[in-house]
mmCIF file of C-alpha atoms and ligand atoms in Angstrom:
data_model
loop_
_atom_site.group_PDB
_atom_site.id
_atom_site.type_symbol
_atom_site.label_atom_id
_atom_site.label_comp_id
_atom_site.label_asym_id
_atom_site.label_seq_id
_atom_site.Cartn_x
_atom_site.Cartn_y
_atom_site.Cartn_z
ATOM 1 C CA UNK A 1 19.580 -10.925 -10.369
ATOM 2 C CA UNK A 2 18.782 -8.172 -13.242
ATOM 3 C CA UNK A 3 20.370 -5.077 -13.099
ATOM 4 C CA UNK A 4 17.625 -2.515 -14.941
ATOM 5 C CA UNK A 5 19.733 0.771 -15.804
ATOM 6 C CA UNK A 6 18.305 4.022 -16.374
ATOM 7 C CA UNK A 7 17.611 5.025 -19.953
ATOM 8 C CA UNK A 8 20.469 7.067 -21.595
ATOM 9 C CA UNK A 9 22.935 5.477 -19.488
ATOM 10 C CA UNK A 10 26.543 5.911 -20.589
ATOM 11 C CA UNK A 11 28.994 3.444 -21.822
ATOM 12 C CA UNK A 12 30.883 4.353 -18.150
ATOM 13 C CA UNK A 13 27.334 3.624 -16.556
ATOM 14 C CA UNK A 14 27.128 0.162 -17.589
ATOM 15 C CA UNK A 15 31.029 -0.614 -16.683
ATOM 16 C CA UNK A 16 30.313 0.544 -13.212
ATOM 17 C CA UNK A 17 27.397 -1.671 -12.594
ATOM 18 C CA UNK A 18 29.524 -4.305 -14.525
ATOM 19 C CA UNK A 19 32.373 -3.783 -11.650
ATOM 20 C CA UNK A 20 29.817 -3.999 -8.895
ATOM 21 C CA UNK A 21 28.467 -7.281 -9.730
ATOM 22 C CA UNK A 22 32.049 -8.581 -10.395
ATOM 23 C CA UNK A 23 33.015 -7.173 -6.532
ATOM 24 C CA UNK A 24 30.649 -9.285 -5.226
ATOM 25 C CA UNK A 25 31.417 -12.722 -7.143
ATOM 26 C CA UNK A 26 28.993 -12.636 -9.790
ATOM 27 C CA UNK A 27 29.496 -12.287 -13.776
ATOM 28 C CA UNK A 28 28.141 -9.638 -15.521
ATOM 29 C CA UNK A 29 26.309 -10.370 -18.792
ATOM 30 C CA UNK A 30 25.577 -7.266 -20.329
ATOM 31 C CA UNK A 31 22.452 -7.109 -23.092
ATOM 32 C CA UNK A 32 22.051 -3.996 -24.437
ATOM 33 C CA UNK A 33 18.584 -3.355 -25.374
ATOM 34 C CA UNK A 34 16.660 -0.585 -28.270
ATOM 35 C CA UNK A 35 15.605 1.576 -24.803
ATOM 36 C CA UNK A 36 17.055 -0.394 -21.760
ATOM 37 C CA UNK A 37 20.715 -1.365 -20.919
ATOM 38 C CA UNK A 38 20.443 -4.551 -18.007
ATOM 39 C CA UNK A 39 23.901 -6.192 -16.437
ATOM 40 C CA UNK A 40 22.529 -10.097 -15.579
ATOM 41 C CA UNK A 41 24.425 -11.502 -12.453
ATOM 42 C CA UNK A 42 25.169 -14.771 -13.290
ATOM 43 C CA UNK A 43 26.117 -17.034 -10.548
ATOM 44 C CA UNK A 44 24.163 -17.797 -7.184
ATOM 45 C CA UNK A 45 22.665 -14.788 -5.678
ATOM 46 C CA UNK A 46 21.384 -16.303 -2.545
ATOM 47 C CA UNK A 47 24.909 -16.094 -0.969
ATOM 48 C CA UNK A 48 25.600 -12.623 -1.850
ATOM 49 C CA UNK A 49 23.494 -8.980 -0.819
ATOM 50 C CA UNK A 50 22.991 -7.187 -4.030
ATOM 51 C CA UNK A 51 20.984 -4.719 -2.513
ATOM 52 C CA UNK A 52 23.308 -2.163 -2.193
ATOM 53 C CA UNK A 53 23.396 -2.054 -5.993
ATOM 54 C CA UNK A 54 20.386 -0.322 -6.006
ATOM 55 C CA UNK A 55 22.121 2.959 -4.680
ATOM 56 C CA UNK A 56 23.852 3.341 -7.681
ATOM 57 C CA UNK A 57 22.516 6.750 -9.745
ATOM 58 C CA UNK A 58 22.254 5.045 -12.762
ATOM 59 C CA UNK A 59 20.418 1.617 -11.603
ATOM 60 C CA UNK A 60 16.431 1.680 -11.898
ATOM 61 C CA UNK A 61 16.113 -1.330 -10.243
ATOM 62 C CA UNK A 62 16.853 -4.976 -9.088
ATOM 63 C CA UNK A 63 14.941 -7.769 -10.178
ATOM 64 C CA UNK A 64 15.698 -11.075 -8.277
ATOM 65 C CA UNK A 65 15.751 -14.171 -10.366
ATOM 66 C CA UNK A 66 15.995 -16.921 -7.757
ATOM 67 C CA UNK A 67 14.165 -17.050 -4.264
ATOM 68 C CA UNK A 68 16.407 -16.450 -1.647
ATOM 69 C CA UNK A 69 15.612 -20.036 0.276
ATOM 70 C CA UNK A 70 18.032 -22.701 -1.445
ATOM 71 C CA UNK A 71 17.901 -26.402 0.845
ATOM 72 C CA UNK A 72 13.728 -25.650 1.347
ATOM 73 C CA UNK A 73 13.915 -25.110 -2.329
ATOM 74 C CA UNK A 74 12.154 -26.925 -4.652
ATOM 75 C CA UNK A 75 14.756 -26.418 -7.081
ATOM 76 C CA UNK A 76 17.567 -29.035 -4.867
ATOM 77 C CA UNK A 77 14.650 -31.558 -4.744
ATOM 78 C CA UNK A 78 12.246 -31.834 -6.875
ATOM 79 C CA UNK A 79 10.399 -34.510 -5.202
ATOM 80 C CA UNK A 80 8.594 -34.104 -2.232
ATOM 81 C CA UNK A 81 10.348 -35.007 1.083
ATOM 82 C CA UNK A 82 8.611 -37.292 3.287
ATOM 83 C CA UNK A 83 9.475 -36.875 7.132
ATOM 84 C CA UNK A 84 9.892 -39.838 9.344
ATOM 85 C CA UNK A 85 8.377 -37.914 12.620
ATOM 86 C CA UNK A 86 8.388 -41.077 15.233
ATOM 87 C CA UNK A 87 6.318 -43.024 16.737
ATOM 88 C CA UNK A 88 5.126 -44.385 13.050
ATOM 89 C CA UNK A 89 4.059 -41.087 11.652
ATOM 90 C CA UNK A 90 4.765 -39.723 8.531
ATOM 91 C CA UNK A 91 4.435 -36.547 6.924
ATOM 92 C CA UNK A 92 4.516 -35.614 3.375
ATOM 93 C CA UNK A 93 3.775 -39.010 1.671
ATOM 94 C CA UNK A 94 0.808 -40.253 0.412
ATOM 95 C CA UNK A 95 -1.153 -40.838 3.871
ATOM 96 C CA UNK A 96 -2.124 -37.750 5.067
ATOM 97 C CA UNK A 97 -1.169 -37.424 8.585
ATOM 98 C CA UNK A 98 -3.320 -35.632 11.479
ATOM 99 C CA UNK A 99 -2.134 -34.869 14.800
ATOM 100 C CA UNK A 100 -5.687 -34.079 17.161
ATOM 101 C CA UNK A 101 -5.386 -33.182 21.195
ATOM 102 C CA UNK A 102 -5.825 -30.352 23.216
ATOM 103 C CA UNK A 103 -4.548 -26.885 22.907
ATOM 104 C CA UNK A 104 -2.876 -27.596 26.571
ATOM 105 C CA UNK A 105 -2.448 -30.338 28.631
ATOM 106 C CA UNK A 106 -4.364 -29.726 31.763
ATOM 107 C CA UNK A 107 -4.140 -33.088 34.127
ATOM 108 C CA UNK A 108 -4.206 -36.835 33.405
ATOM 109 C CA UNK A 109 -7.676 -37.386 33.463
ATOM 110 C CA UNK A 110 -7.672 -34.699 30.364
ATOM 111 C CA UNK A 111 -4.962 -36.042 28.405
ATOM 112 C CA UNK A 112 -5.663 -39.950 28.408
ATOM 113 C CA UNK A 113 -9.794 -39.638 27.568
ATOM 114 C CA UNK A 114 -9.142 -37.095 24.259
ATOM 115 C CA UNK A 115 -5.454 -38.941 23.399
ATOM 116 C CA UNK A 116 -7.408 -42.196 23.462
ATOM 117 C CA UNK A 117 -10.532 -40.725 21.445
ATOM 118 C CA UNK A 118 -8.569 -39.273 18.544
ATOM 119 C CA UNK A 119 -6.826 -42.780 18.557
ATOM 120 C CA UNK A 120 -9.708 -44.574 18.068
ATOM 121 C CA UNK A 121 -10.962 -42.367 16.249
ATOM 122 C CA UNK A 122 -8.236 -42.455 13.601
ATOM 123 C CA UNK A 123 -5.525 -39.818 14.756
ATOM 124 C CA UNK A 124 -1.688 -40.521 14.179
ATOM 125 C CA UNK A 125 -0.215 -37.758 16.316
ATOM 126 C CA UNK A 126 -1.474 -36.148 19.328
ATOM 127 C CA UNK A 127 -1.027 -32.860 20.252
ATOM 128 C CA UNK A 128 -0.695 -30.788 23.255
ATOM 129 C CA UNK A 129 1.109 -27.646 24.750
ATOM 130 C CA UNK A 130 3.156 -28.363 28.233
ATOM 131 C CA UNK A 131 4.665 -25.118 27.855
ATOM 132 C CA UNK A 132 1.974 -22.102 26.562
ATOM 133 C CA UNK A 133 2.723 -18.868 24.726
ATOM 134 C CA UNK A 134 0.568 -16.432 26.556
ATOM 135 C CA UNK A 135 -0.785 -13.158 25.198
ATOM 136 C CA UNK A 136 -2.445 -12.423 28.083
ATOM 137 C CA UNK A 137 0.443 -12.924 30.955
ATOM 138 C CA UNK A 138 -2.255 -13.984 33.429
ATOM 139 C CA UNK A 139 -3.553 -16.739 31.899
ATOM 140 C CA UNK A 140 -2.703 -20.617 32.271
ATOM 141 C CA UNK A 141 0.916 -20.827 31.007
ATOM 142 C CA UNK A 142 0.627 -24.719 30.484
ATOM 143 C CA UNK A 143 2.255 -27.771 33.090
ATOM 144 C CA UNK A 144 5.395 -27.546 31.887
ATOM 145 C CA UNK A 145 7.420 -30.707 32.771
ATOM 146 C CA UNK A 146 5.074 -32.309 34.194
ATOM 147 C CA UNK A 147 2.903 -32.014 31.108
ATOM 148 C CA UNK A 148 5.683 -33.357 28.837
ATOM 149 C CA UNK A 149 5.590 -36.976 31.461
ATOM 150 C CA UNK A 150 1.870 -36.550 30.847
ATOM 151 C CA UNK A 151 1.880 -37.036 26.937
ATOM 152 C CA UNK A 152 4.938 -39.187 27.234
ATOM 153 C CA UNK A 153 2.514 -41.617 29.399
ATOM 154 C CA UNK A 154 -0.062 -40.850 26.679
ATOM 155 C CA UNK A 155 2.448 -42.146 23.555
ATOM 156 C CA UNK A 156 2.891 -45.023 25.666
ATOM 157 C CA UNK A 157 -0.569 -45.987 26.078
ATOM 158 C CA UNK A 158 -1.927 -44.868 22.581
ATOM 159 C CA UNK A 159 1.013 -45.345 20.196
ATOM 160 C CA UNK A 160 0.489 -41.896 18.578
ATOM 161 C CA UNK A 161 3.283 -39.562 18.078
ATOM 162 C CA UNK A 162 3.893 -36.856 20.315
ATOM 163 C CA UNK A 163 3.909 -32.923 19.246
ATOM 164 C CA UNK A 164 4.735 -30.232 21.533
ATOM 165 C CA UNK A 165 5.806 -26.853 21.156
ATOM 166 C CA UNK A 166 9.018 -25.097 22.577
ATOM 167 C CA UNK A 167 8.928 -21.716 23.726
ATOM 168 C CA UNK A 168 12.996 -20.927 24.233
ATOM 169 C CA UNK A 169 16.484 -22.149 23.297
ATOM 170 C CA UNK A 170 16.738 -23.315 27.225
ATOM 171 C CA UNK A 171 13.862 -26.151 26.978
ATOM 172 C CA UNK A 172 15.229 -27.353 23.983
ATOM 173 C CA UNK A 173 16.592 -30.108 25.619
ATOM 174 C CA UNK A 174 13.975 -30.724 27.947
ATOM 175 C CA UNK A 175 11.369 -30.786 25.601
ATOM 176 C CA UNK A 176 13.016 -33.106 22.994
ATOM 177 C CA UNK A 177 13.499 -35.754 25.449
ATOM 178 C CA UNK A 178 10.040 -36.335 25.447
ATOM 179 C CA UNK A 179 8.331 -35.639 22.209
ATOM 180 C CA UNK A 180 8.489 -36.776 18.527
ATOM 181 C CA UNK A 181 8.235 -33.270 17.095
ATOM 182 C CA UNK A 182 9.066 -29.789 18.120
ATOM 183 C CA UNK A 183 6.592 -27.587 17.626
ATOM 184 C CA UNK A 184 7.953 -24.267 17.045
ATOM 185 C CA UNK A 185 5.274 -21.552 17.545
ATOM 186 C CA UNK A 186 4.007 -18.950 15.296
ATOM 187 C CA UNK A 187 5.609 -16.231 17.537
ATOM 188 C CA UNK A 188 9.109 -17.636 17.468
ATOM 189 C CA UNK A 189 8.993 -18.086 13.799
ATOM 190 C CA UNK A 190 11.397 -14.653 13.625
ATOM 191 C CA UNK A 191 13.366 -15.976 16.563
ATOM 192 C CA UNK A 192 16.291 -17.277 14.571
ATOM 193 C CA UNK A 193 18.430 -18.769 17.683
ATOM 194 C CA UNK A 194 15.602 -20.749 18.470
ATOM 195 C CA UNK A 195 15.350 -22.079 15.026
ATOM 196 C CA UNK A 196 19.135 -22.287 14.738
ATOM 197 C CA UNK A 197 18.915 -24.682 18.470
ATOM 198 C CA UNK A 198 15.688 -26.960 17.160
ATOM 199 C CA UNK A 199 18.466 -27.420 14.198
ATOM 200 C CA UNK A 200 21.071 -29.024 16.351
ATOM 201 C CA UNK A 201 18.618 -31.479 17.442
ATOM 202 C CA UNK A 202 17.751 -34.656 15.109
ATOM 203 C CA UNK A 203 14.662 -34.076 16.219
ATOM 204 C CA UNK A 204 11.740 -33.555 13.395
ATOM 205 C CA UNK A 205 10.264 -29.685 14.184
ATOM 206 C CA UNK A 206 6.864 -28.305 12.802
ATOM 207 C CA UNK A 207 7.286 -24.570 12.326
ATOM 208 C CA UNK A 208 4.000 -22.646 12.198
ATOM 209 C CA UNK A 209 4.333 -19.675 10.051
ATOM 210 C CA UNK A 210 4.420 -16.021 11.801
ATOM 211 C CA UNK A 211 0.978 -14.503 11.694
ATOM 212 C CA UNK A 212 2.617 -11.711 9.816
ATOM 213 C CA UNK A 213 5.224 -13.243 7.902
ATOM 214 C CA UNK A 214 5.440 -13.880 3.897
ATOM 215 C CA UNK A 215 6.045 -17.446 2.007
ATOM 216 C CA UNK A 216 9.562 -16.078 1.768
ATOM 217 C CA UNK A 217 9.970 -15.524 5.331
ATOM 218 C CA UNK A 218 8.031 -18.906 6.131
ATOM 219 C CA UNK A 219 10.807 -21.130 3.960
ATOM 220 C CA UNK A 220 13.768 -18.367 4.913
ATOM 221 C CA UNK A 221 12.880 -19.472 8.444
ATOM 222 C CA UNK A 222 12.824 -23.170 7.747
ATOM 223 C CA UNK A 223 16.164 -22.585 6.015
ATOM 224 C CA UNK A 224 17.530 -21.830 9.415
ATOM 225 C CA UNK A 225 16.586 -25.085 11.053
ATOM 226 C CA UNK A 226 17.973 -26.981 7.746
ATOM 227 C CA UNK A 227 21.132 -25.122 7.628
ATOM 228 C CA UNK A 228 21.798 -26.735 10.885
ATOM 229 C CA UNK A 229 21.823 -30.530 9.034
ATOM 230 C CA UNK A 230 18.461 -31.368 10.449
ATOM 231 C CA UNK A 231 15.851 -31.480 7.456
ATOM 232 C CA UNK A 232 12.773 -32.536 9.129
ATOM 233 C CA UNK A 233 10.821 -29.575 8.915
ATOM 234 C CA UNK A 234 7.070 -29.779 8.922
ATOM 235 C CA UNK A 235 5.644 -26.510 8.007
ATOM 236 C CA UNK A 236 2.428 -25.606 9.221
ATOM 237 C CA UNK A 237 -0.144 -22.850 7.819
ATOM 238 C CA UNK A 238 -2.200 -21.571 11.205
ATOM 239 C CA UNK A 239 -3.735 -18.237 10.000
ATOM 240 C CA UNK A 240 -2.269 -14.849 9.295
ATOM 241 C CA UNK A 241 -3.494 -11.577 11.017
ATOM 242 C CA UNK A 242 -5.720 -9.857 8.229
ATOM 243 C CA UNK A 243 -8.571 -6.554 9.017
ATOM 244 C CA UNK A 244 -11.059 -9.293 9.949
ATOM 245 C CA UNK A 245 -12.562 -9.540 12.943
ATOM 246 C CA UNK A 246 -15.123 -12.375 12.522
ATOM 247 C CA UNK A 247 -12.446 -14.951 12.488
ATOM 248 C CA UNK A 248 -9.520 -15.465 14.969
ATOM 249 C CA UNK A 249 -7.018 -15.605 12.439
ATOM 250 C CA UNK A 250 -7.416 -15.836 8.532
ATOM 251 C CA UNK A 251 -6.607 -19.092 7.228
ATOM 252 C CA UNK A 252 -4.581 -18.715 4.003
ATOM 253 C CA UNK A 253 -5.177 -21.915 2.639
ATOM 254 C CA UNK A 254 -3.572 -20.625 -1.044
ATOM 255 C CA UNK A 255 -0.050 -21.187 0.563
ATOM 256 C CA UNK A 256 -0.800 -24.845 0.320
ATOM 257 C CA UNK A 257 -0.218 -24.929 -3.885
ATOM 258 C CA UNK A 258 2.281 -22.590 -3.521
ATOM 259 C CA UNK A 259 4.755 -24.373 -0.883
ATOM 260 C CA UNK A 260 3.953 -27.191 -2.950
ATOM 261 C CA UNK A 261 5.381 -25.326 -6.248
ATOM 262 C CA UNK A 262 8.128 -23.467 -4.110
ATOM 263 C CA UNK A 263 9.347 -26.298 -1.575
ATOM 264 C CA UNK A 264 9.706 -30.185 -0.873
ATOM 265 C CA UNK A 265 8.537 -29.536 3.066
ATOM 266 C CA UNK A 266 5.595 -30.789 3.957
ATOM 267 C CA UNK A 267 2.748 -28.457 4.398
ATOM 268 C CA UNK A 268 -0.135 -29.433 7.597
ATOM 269 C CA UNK A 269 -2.508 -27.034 8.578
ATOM 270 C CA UNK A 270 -4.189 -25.673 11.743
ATOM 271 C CA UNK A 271 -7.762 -24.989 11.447
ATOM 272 C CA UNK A 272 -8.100 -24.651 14.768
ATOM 273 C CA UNK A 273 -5.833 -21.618 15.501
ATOM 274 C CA UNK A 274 -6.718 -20.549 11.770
ATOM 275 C CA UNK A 275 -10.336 -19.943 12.630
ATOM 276 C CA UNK A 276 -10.735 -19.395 15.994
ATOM 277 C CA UNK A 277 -14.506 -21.174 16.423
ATOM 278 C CA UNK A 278 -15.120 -25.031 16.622
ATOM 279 C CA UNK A 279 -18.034 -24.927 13.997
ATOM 280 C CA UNK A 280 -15.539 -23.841 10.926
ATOM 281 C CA UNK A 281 -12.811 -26.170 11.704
ATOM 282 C CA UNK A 282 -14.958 -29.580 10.318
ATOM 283 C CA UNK A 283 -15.294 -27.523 6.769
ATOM 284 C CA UNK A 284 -12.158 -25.683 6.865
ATOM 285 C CA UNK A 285 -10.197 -29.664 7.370
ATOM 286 C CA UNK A 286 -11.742 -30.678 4.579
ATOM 287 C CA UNK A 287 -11.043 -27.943 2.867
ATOM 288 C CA UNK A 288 -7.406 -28.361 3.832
ATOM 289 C CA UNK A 289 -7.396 -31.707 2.449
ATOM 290 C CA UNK A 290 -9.048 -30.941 -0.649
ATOM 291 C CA UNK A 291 -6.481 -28.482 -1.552
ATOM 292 C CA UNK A 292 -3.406 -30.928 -1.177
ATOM 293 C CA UNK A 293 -2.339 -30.417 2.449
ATOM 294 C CA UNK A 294 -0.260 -33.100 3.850
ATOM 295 C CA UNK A 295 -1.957 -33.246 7.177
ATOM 296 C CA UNK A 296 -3.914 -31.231 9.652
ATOM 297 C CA UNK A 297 -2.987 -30.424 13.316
ATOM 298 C CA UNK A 298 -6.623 -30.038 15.418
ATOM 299 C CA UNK A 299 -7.711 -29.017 19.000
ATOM 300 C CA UNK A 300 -9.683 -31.460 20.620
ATOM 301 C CA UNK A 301 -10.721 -31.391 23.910
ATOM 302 C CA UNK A 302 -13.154 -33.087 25.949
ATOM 303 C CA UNK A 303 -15.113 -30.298 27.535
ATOM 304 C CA UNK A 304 -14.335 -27.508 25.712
ATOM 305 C CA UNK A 305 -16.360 -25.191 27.611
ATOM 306 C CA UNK A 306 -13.870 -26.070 30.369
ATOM 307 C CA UNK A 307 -10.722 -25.576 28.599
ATOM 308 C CA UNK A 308 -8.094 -23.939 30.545
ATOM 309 C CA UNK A 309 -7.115 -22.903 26.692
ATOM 310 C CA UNK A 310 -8.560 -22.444 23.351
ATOM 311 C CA UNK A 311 -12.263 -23.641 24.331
ATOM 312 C CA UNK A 312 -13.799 -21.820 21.711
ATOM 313 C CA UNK A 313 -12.435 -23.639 18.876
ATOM 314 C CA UNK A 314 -11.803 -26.917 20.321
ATOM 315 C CA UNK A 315 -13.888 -29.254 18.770
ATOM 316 C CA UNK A 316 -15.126 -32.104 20.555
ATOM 317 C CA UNK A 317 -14.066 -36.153 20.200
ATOM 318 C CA UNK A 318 -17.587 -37.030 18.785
ATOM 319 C CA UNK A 319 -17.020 -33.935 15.705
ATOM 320 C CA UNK A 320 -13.724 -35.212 15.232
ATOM 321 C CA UNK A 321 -14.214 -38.652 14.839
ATOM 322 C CA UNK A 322 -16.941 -37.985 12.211
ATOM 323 C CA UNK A 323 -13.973 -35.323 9.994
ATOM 324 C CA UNK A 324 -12.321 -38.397 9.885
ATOM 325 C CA UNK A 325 -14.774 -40.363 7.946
ATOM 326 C CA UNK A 326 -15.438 -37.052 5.913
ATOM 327 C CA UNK A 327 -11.699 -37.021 5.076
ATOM 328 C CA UNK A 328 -11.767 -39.935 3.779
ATOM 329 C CA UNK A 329 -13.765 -39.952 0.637
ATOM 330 C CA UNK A 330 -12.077 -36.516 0.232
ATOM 331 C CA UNK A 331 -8.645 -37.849 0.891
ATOM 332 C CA UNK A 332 -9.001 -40.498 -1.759
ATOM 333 C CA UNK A 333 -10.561 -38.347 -4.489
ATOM 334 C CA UNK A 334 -7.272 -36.227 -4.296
ATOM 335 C CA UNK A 335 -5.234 -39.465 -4.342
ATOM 336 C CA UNK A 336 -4.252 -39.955 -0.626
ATOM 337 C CA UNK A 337 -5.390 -41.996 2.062
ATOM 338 C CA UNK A 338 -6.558 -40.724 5.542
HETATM 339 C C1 PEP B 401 -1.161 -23.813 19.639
HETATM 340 O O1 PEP B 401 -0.934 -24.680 18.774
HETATM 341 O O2 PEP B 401 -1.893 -23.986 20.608
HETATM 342 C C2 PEP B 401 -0.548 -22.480 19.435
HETATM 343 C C3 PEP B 401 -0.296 -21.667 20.454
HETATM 344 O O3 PEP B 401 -0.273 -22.236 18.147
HETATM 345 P P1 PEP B 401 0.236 -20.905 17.396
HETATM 346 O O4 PEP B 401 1.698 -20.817 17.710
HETATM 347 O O5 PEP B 401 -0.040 -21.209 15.959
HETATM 348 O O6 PEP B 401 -0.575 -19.748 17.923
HETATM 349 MN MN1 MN B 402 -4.172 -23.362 20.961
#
């Protein structure tokens, strides 16, 4: 951190911000420039809150050297982590990895035609909500437990690896006895006890990022799960709230280059949430793929204009099994493999 003092500040000024940087750890470096006196803070800022330094009369103003996220860092790991996320599916290497199903799993029937589609037609994952974060409080709130046997039957017939979200530190438990990753919903991103409970588990969890939080908040979130020893965070771009109205969600594919400058996770992305209509998710996957993504995370359901959830941008098995031979040439032409 830079301290920035005031100009004309006094030889008493600069010992005073030197003493508060010294109460709180730090070493003060003092450079006295022509106009501008600073105090640097040498030492590791994360762990300490200099903000109160800013209170001081004759401080102008912080300037934060580091980013406050240290083990999502890119800085502890240079190289990109690759997450071993069960069933055979990886995320963050060279194979892009894409997780396809429906929004919610609705009966067997449902499940076992679209888990066996996006199989064939390529899928490694398959997705699925047994337990569904509701806007609307009268609308299908998903099968619970008896969803979670469902796709557990599913990963047994099809192989792929099973992603489901949880909604509260109480099915926790429940839900990581069946799946392969925890899916931990854009509206719990801010809940830090549920982060801080998906940590205790060695289970791998995909964090979507809040539809109104920052990068910083995304990885300062992930930090919480990885501060609890487990470092198999997936992190997953599904849209941000924005003034438009012609699209569900606003799909910030730009995050992609810069988790990939700021962090070692793994960065997937949800077109489907991130759009909101089945005809932009095709373009806006390959557009995902093109800009370095490390997988994509799709609705697909077969009869979308029956969907208990998500219709509307569910695409259907026949459209996804042709974005998977359009990812392909696209895949390889950024040096990956679909
Ligand atoms: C979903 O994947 O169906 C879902 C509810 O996602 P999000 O948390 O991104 O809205
Ligand atoms: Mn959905």
């Amino acid at each position: 951190m830079i301290v920035v003092l005031k100009p004309g500040s006094s030889q008493k000024d600069i010992d005073h911000v030197s003493q508060l940087v010294r109460e709180r750890g730090l070493k003060d470096v003092v450079i006295v420039g022509t106009d501008r006196t600073v105090v640097a803070a040498v030492g590791d800022e994360r762990l300490v809150d200099m903000s109160a330094i800013e209170s001081a009369p004759m401080v102008e103003r912080l300037v934060p050297i580091l980013a406050p996220y240290k083990v999502a860092s890119r800085e502890i790991r240079p190289e990109p982590s690759v997450i071993n996320a069960g069933s055979g599916m990886e995320v963050g290497g060279r194979k892009i990895a894409v997780i396809a199903g429906p929004c919610s799993v609705e009966c067997e029937t449902q499940l076992m035609r679209v888990a066996h589609a996006v199989k064939q037609a390529g899928a490694h994952g398959l997705r699925g909500g047994a337990f569904k974060p509701r806007t609307n409080p009268y609308e299908f709130k998903g099968l619970g437990e008896e969803g979670l046997k469902l796709l557990a039957k599913a990963r047994a017939e099809t192989g792929l690896a099973i992603v489901t979200e949880v909604m509260s530190i109480d099915q926790v438990d429940l839900v990581a006895e069946y799946a392969d990753v925890l899916q931990i919903g854009t509206r719990n991103m801010h809940n830090f006890n549920l982060l801080v409970a998906a940590g205790r588990t060695r289970k791998p969890v995909m964090l979507k990022r809040g539809w109104s939080a920052t990068l910083n908040e995304f990885l300062l979130a992930a930090e919480y799960i990885m501060n609890e020893g487990n470092n198999d965070v997936i992190l997953c771009e599904r849209g941000i709230r924005t003034h438009e109205t012609y699209v569900r969600n606003t799909l910030a594919l730009g995050i992609i280059p810069a988790i990939k400058r700021e962090s070692h996770l793994p960065i997937v992305i949800d077109p489907s949430q991130g759009t909101g209509h089945a005809y932009m998710v095709p373009s806006m996957s390959r557009a995902a793929i093109a800009a370095g993504a490390d997988g994509l995370i799709i609705e697909v359901h077969g009869d979308p204009e029956h969907a208990l959830t998500d219709g509307a941008q569910s695409i259907t098995p026949e459209v996804f099994s042709n974005l998977m031979s359009e990812l392909d040439p696209i895949s390889k032409a950024v040096g990956r493999t679909v």
